[in-house]
């Protein structure tokens, strides 16, 4: 039931992507910065950072439009990926983007204002033929990379948003703020490996579960491991 609810939410989010695209756009943030404006997408990234302090990367499993696309891709390629290698690419992209963003704010003379609807004046992102091209290019890029690389391949390799979530999660940990986690009672585990097979983030769940909870910030709190473990080793909890 829980997975049905989650899948419904992320498919709706994917269907709404033509409306919301700009609010996840790295380009809109840069364009805003060139004018000294904090745009809607930058505000959303900041919001993601703040929510991650308490809820880790739950955004990636429960809200993100690309989560819906990733779940669809699992039907074609559900191979685990080399998370560490892909992380290097992802952070390289993120740091270049962040450097450009900061440089643009400096060139513009600092922050002059906030405009949530910057470049989305009528509230809908895909409102012209050129935007349709961008929209389909983003979907195609995400789809092709995920199909070729494996489970959540695009998320692991080039998502510019996930460092905000990882950063928020790390800050919450550092400040010892209670966070939503997957907790475990490994004494009940029979090492069947079903959790590993079901994890969309290629986490070795039953190994991580030996620590009493899933520590890694790669966990997106989707709950698939919880819902598929017949021995009820795993559960949501506050850590
Ligand atoms: S990693 Fe990025 S694209 Fe993937 S679900 Fe999370 S926020 Fe969305
Ligand atoms: S599915 Fe449950 S019992 Fe099986 S390996 Fe994972 S935690 Fe252990
Ligand atoms: S460890 Fe469990 S909750 Fe975390 S991403 Fe994997 S399946 Fe989802």
PDB file of N, CA, C and O in Angstrom, residues 136-190:
ATOM      1  N   UNK A 136      11.685  18.067 -23.397  1.00  0.00           N
ATOM      2  CA  UNK A 136      11.910  16.715 -23.907  1.00  0.00           C
ATOM      3  C   UNK A 136      13.391  16.333 -23.861  1.00  0.00           C
ATOM      4  O   UNK A 136      13.721  15.159 -23.643  1.00  0.00           O
ATOM      5  N   UNK A 137      14.269  17.321 -24.006  1.00  0.00           N
ATOM      6  CA  UNK A 137      15.704  17.029 -23.909  1.00  0.00           C
ATOM      7  C   UNK A 137      16.069  16.584 -22.489  1.00  0.00           C
ATOM      8  O   UNK A 137      16.828  15.625 -22.309  1.00  0.00           O
ATOM      9  N   UNK A 138      15.515  17.280 -21.508  1.00  0.00           N
ATOM     10  CA  UNK A 138      15.789  16.920 -20.106  1.00  0.00           C
ATOM     11  C   UNK A 138      15.282  15.504 -19.832  1.00  0.00           C
ATOM     12  O   UNK A 138      16.002  14.658 -19.272  1.00  0.00           O
ATOM     13  N   UNK A 139      14.050  15.232 -20.263  1.00  0.00           N
ATOM     14  CA  UNK A 139      13.482  13.887 -20.043  1.00  0.00           C
ATOM     15  C   UNK A 139      14.321  12.820 -20.751  1.00  0.00           C
ATOM     16  O   UNK A 139      14.625  11.769 -20.185  1.00  0.00           O
ATOM     17  N   UNK A 140      14.704  13.119 -22.007  1.00  0.00           N
ATOM     18  CA  UNK A 140      15.465  12.135 -22.782  1.00  0.00           C
ATOM     19  C   UNK A 140      16.820  11.876 -22.142  1.00  0.00           C
ATOM     20  O   UNK A 140      17.247  10.715 -22.014  1.00  0.00           O
ATOM     21  N   UNK A 141      17.497  12.941 -21.716  1.00  0.00           N
ATOM     22  CA  UNK A 141      18.817  12.789 -21.086  1.00  0.00           C
ATOM     23  C   UNK A 141      18.705  11.916 -19.832  1.00  0.00           C
ATOM     24  O   UNK A 141      19.467  10.961 -19.641  1.00  0.00           O
ATOM     25  N   UNK A 142      17.728  12.245 -19.016  1.00  0.00           N
ATOM     26  CA  UNK A 142      17.537  11.509 -17.765  1.00  0.00           C
ATOM     27  C   UNK A 142      17.207  10.037 -18.041  1.00  0.00           C
ATOM     28  O   UNK A 142      17.757   9.122 -17.419  1.00  0.00           O
ATOM     29  N   UNK A 143      16.323   9.845 -19.002  1.00  0.00           N
ATOM     30  CA  UNK A 143      15.868   8.489 -19.351  1.00  0.00           C
ATOM     31  C   UNK A 143      17.030   7.655 -19.915  1.00  0.00           C
ATOM     32  O   UNK A 143      17.290   6.544 -19.443  1.00  0.00           O
ATOM     33  N   UNK A 144      17.740   8.228 -20.873  1.00  0.00           N
ATOM     34  CA  UNK A 144      18.803   7.466 -21.548  1.00  0.00           C
ATOM     35  C   UNK A 144      19.924   7.111 -20.560  1.00  0.00           C
ATOM     36  O   UNK A 144      20.377   5.963 -20.505  1.00  0.00           O
ATOM     37  N   UNK A 145      20.347   8.100 -19.758  1.00  0.00           N
ATOM     38  CA  UNK A 145      21.433   7.824 -18.799  1.00  0.00           C
ATOM     39  C   UNK A 145      21.005   6.747 -17.804  1.00  0.00           C
ATOM     40  O   UNK A 145      21.762   5.815 -17.505  1.00  0.00           O
ATOM     41  N   UNK A 146      19.767   6.836 -17.329  1.00  0.00           N
ATOM     42  CA  UNK A 146      19.306   5.848 -16.344  1.00  0.00           C
ATOM     43  C   UNK A 146      19.207   4.453 -16.958  1.00  0.00           C
ATOM     44  O   UNK A 146      19.608   3.461 -16.339  1.00  0.00           O
ATOM     45  N   UNK A 147      18.710   4.393 -18.189  1.00  0.00           N
ATOM     46  CA  UNK A 147      18.602   3.101 -18.864  1.00  0.00           C
ATOM     47  C   UNK A 147      19.993   2.494 -19.091  1.00  0.00           C
ATOM     48  O   UNK A 147      20.221   1.306 -18.903  1.00  0.00           O
ATOM     49  N   UNK A 148      20.947   3.346 -19.501  1.00  0.00           N
ATOM     50  CA  UNK A 148      22.281   2.834 -19.817  1.00  0.00           C
ATOM     51  C   UNK A 148      23.077   2.484 -18.561  1.00  0.00           C
ATOM     52  O   UNK A 148      23.764   1.458 -18.518  1.00  0.00           O
ATOM     53  N   UNK A 149      22.987   3.338 -17.538  1.00  0.00           N
ATOM     54  CA  UNK A 149      23.848   3.165 -16.357  1.00  0.00           C
ATOM     55  C   UNK A 149      23.272   2.152 -15.362  1.00  0.00           C
ATOM     56  O   UNK A 149      24.002   1.336 -14.802  1.00  0.00           O
ATOM     57  N   UNK A 150      21.987   2.209 -15.136  1.00  0.00           N
ATOM     58  CA  UNK A 150      21.363   1.307 -14.164  1.00  0.00           C
ATOM     59  C   UNK A 150      20.535   2.085 -13.168  1.00  0.00           C
ATOM     60  O   UNK A 150      20.213   3.259 -13.396  1.00  0.00           O
ATOM     61  N   UNK A 151      20.222   1.435 -12.059  1.00  0.00           N
ATOM     62  CA  UNK A 151      19.312   2.025 -11.062  1.00  0.00           C
ATOM     63  C   UNK A 151      19.647   3.478 -10.726  1.00  0.00           C
ATOM     64  O   UNK A 151      20.742   3.777 -10.247  1.00  0.00           O
ATOM     65  N   UNK A 152      18.697   4.363 -10.975  1.00  0.00           N
ATOM     66  CA  UNK A 152      18.852   5.794 -10.660  1.00  0.00           C
ATOM     67  C   UNK A 152      20.178   6.355 -11.190  1.00  0.00           C
ATOM     68  O   UNK A 152      20.817   7.202 -10.550  1.00  0.00           O
ATOM     69  N   UNK A 153      20.574   5.874 -12.356  1.00  0.00           N
ATOM     70  CA  UNK A 153      21.864   6.262 -12.934  1.00  0.00           C
ATOM     71  C   UNK A 153      22.015   7.762 -13.100  1.00  0.00           C
ATOM     72  O   UNK A 153      23.072   8.323 -12.804  1.00  0.00           O
ATOM     73  N   UNK A 154      20.960   8.434 -13.573  1.00  0.00           N
ATOM     74  CA  UNK A 154      21.054   9.888 -13.768  1.00  0.00           C
ATOM     75  C   UNK A 154      21.108  10.603 -12.414  1.00  0.00           C
ATOM     76  O   UNK A 154      21.842  11.582 -12.258  1.00  0.00           O
ATOM     77  N   UNK A 155      20.342  10.120 -11.453  1.00  0.00           N
ATOM     78  CA  UNK A 155      20.371  10.716 -10.104  1.00  0.00           C
ATOM     79  C   UNK A 155      21.792  10.666  -9.550  1.00  0.00           C
ATOM     80  O   UNK A 155      22.294  11.633  -8.987  1.00  0.00           O
ATOM     81  N   UNK A 156      22.434   9.512  -9.703  1.00  0.00           N
ATOM     82  CA  UNK A 156      23.778   9.341  -9.147  1.00  0.00           C
ATOM     83  C   UNK A 156      24.828  10.121  -9.918  1.00  0.00           C
ATOM     84  O   UNK A 156      25.823  10.542  -9.344  1.00  0.00           O
ATOM     85  N   UNK A 157      24.603  10.310 -11.234  1.00  0.00           N
ATOM     86  CA  UNK A 157      25.713  10.839 -12.031  1.00  0.00           C
ATOM     87  C   UNK A 157      25.649  12.329 -12.312  1.00  0.00           C
ATOM     88  O   UNK A 157      26.694  12.950 -12.463  1.00  0.00           O
ATOM     89  N   UNK A 158      24.461  12.914 -12.407  1.00  0.00           N
ATOM     90  CA  UNK A 158      24.520  14.349 -12.718  1.00  0.00           C
ATOM     91  C   UNK A 158      23.466  15.205 -12.038  1.00  0.00           C
ATOM     92  O   UNK A 158      23.323  16.379 -12.389  1.00  0.00           O
ATOM     93  N   UNK A 159      22.741  14.679 -11.090  1.00  0.00           N
ATOM     94  CA  UNK A 159      21.723  15.532 -10.458  1.00  0.00           C
ATOM     95  C   UNK A 159      22.380  16.677  -9.690  1.00  0.00           C
ATOM     96  O   UNK A 159      23.140  16.440  -8.758  1.00  0.00           O
ATOM     97  N   UNK A 160      22.058  17.892 -10.090  1.00  0.00           N
ATOM     98  CA  UNK A 160      22.617  19.089  -9.460  1.00  0.00           C
ATOM     99  C   UNK A 160      21.888  19.423  -8.159  1.00  0.00           C
ATOM    100  O   UNK A 160      22.316  20.278  -7.398  1.00  0.00           O
ATOM    101  N   UNK A 161      20.745  18.737  -7.905  1.00  0.00           N
ATOM    102  CA  UNK A 161      19.968  19.057  -6.704  1.00  0.00           C
ATOM    103  C   UNK A 161      20.372  18.199  -5.510  1.00  0.00           C
ATOM    104  O   UNK A 161      20.270  18.624  -4.365  1.00  0.00           O
ATOM    105  N   UNK A 162      20.811  16.976  -5.793  1.00  0.00           N
ATOM    106  CA  UNK A 162      21.067  16.051  -4.686  1.00  0.00           C
ATOM    107  C   UNK A 162      22.129  16.551  -3.703  1.00  0.00           C
ATOM    108  O   UNK A 162      22.016  16.280  -2.506  1.00  0.00           O
ATOM    109  N   UNK A 163      23.167  17.327  -4.154  1.00  0.00           N
ATOM    110  CA  UNK A 163      24.111  17.825  -3.145  1.00  0.00           C
ATOM    111  C   UNK A 163      23.442  18.720  -2.088  1.00  0.00           C
ATOM    112  O   UNK A 163      23.906  18.777  -0.950  1.00  0.00           O
ATOM    113  N   UNK A 164      22.357  19.398  -2.453  1.00  0.00           N
ATOM    114  CA  UNK A 164      21.640  20.189  -1.441  1.00  0.00           C
ATOM    115  C   UNK A 164      21.038  19.252  -0.389  1.00  0.00           C
ATOM    116  O   UNK A 164      21.053  19.538   0.808  1.00  0.00           O
ATOM    117  N   UNK A 165      20.489  18.129  -0.873  1.00  0.00           N
ATOM    118  CA  UNK A 165      19.874  17.174   0.055  1.00  0.00           C
ATOM    119  C   UNK A 165      20.937  16.502   0.918  1.00  0.00           C
ATOM    120  O   UNK A 165      20.770  16.358   2.133  1.00  0.00           O
ATOM    121  N   UNK A 166      22.028  16.114   0.288  1.00  0.00           N
ATOM    122  CA  UNK A 166      23.112  15.464   1.030  1.00  0.00           C
ATOM    123  C   UNK A 166      23.687  16.437   2.060  1.00  0.00           C
ATOM    124  O   UNK A 166      23.953  16.072   3.210  1.00  0.00           O
ATOM    125  N   UNK A 167      23.818  17.707   1.640  1.00  0.00           N
ATOM    126  CA  UNK A 167      24.349  18.735   2.536  1.00  0.00           C
ATOM    127  C   UNK A 167      23.433  18.950   3.736  1.00  0.00           C
ATOM    128  O   UNK A 167      23.896  19.028   4.879  1.00  0.00           O
ATOM    129  N   UNK A 168      22.133  19.030   3.491  1.00  0.00           N
ATOM    130  CA  UNK A 168      21.172  19.217   4.580  1.00  0.00           C
ATOM    131  C   UNK A 168      21.188  18.033   5.530  1.00  0.00           C
ATOM    132  O   UNK A 168      21.181  18.195   6.757  1.00  0.00           O
ATOM    133  N   UNK A 169      21.251  16.846   4.949  1.00  0.00           N
ATOM    134  CA  UNK A 169      21.298  15.622   5.744  1.00  0.00           C
ATOM    135  C   UNK A 169      22.548  15.612   6.634  1.00  0.00           C
ATOM    136  O   UNK A 169      22.483  15.309   7.836  1.00  0.00           O
ATOM    137  N   UNK A 170      23.691  16.010   6.045  1.00  0.00           N
ATOM    138  CA  UNK A 170      24.957  16.027   6.793  1.00  0.00           C
ATOM    139  C   UNK A 170      24.906  17.067   7.914  1.00  0.00           C
ATOM    140  O   UNK A 170      25.382  16.811   9.028  1.00  0.00           O
ATOM    141  N   UNK A 171      24.300  18.221   7.628  1.00  0.00           N
ATOM    142  CA  UNK A 171      24.215  19.269   8.652  1.00  0.00           C
ATOM    143  C   UNK A 171      23.356  18.792   9.826  1.00  0.00           C
ATOM    144  O   UNK A 171      23.719  18.976  10.994  1.00  0.00           O
ATOM    145  N   UNK A 172      22.226  18.150   9.504  1.00  0.00           N
ATOM    146  CA  UNK A 172      21.361  17.623  10.553  1.00  0.00           C
ATOM    147  C   UNK A 172      22.094  16.623  11.437  1.00  0.00           C
ATOM    148  O   UNK A 172      21.955  16.622  12.660  1.00  0.00           O
ATOM    149  N   UNK A 173      22.905  15.802  10.784  1.00  0.00           N
ATOM    150  CA  UNK A 173      23.693  14.790  11.511  1.00  0.00           C
ATOM    151  C   UNK A 173      24.703  15.468  12.438  1.00  0.00           C
ATOM    152  O   UNK A 173      24.835  15.109  13.604  1.00  0.00           O
ATOM    153  N   UNK A 174      25.375  16.485  11.867  1.00  0.00           N
ATOM    154  CA  UNK A 174      26.402  17.214  12.619  1.00  0.00           C
ATOM    155  C   UNK A 174      25.803  17.893  13.847  1.00  0.00           C
ATOM    156  O   UNK A 174      26.391  17.883  14.938  1.00  0.00           O
ATOM    157  N   UNK A 175      24.611  18.463  13.668  1.00  0.00           N
ATOM    158  CA  UNK A 175      23.961  19.183  14.779  1.00  0.00           C
ATOM    159  C   UNK A 175      23.169  18.249  15.694  1.00  0.00           C
ATOM    160  O   UNK A 175      22.498  18.687  16.610  1.00  0.00           O
ATOM    161  N   UNK A 176      23.236  16.949  15.370  1.00  0.00           N
ATOM    162  CA  UNK A 176      22.533  15.910  16.147  1.00  0.00           C
ATOM    163  C   UNK A 176      21.030  16.174  16.230  1.00  0.00           C
ATOM    164  O   UNK A 176      20.382  15.988  17.265  1.00  0.00           O
ATOM    165  N   UNK A 177      20.476  16.627  15.108  1.00  0.00           N
ATOM    166  CA  UNK A 177      19.030  16.876  15.025  1.00  0.00           C
ATOM    167  C   UNK A 177      18.338  15.544  14.736  1.00  0.00           C
ATOM    168  O   UNK A 177      18.826  14.763  13.904  1.00  0.00           O
ATOM    169  N   UNK A 178      17.234  15.230  15.415  1.00  0.00           N
ATOM    170  CA  UNK A 178      16.539  13.969  15.125  1.00  0.00           C
ATOM    171  C   UNK A 178      16.135  13.898  13.655  1.00  0.00           C
ATOM    172  O   UNK A 178      15.546  14.835  13.124  1.00  0.00           O
ATOM    173  N   UNK A 179      16.514  12.791  13.009  1.00  0.00           N
ATOM    174  CA  UNK A 179      16.251  12.652  11.562  1.00  0.00           C
ATOM    175  C   UNK A 179      15.472  11.372  11.292  1.00  0.00           C
ATOM    176  O   UNK A 179      15.668  10.363  11.974  1.00  0.00           O
ATOM    177  N   UNK A 180      14.654  11.428  10.242  1.00  0.00           N
ATOM    178  CA  UNK A 180      13.949  10.227   9.796  1.00  0.00           C
ATOM    179  C   UNK A 180      14.955   9.276   9.147  1.00  0.00           C
ATOM    180  O   UNK A 180      15.727   9.691   8.278  1.00  0.00           O
ATOM    181  N   UNK A 181      14.967   8.028   9.589  1.00  0.00           N
ATOM    182  CA  UNK A 181      15.913   7.041   9.053  1.00  0.00           C
ATOM    183  C   UNK A 181      15.220   5.690   8.909  1.00  0.00           C
ATOM    184  O   UNK A 181      14.139   5.464   9.457  1.00  0.00           O
ATOM    185  N   UNK A 182      15.918   4.773   8.232  1.00  0.00           N
ATOM    186  CA  UNK A 182      15.491   3.377   8.242  1.00  0.00           C
ATOM    187  C   UNK A 182      16.277   2.695   9.352  1.00  0.00           C
ATOM    188  O   UNK A 182      17.511   2.658   9.321  1.00  0.00           O
ATOM    189  N   UNK A 183      15.562   2.205  10.357  1.00  0.00           N
ATOM    190  CA  UNK A 183      16.226   1.540  11.482  1.00  0.00           C
ATOM    191  C   UNK A 183      16.113   0.027  11.317  1.00  0.00           C
ATOM    192  O   UNK A 183      15.274  -0.467  10.551  1.00  0.00           O
ATOM    193  N   UNK A 184      16.919  -0.702  12.050  1.00  0.00           N
ATOM    194  CA  UNK A 184      16.920  -2.152  11.850  1.00  0.00           C
ATOM    195  C   UNK A 184      17.140  -2.913  13.149  1.00  0.00           C
ATOM    196  O   UNK A 184      17.722  -2.402  14.105  1.00  0.00           O
ATOM    197  N   UNK A 185      16.636  -4.145  13.109  1.00  0.00           N
ATOM    198  CA  UNK A 185      16.928  -5.082  14.203  1.00  0.00           C
ATOM    199  C   UNK A 185      17.595  -6.278  13.530  1.00  0.00           C
ATOM    200  O   UNK A 185      16.932  -7.231  13.115  1.00  0.00           O
ATOM    201  N   UNK A 186      18.909  -6.175  13.359  1.00  0.00           N
ATOM    202  CA  UNK A 186      19.613  -7.158  12.521  1.00  0.00           C
ATOM    203  C   UNK A 186      19.616  -8.568  13.129  1.00  0.00           C
ATOM    204  O   UNK A 186      19.930  -9.524  12.420  1.00  0.00           O
ATOM    205  N   UNK A 187      19.227  -8.693  14.392  1.00  0.00           N
ATOM    206  CA  UNK A 187      19.186 -10.049  14.982  1.00  0.00           C
ATOM    207  C   UNK A 187      18.121 -10.908  14.296  1.00  0.00           C
ATOM    208  O   UNK A 187      18.185 -12.132  14.320  1.00  0.00           O
ATOM    209  N   UNK A 188      17.138 -10.266  13.650  1.00  0.00           N
ATOM    210  CA  UNK A 188      16.075 -11.030  12.965  1.00  0.00           C
ATOM    211  C   UNK A 188      16.436 -11.339  11.505  1.00  0.00           C
ATOM    212  O   UNK A 188      15.712 -12.028  10.816  1.00  0.00           O
ATOM    213  N   UNK A 189      17.542 -10.762  11.022  1.00  0.00           N
ATOM    214  CA  UNK A 189      17.882 -10.881   9.595  1.00  0.00           C
ATOM    215  C   UNK A 189      18.349 -12.295   9.234  1.00  0.00           C
ATOM    216  O   UNK A 189      19.143 -12.896   9.957  1.00  0.00           O
ATOM    217  N   UNK A 190      17.824 -12.812   8.114  1.00  0.00           N
ATOM    218  CA  UNK A 190      18.222 -14.151   7.660  1.00  0.00           C
ATOM    219  C   UNK A 190      19.105 -14.064   6.398  1.00  0.00           C
ATOM    220  O   UNK A 190      19.326 -15.063   5.724  1.00  0.00           O
TER     221      UNK A 190
END
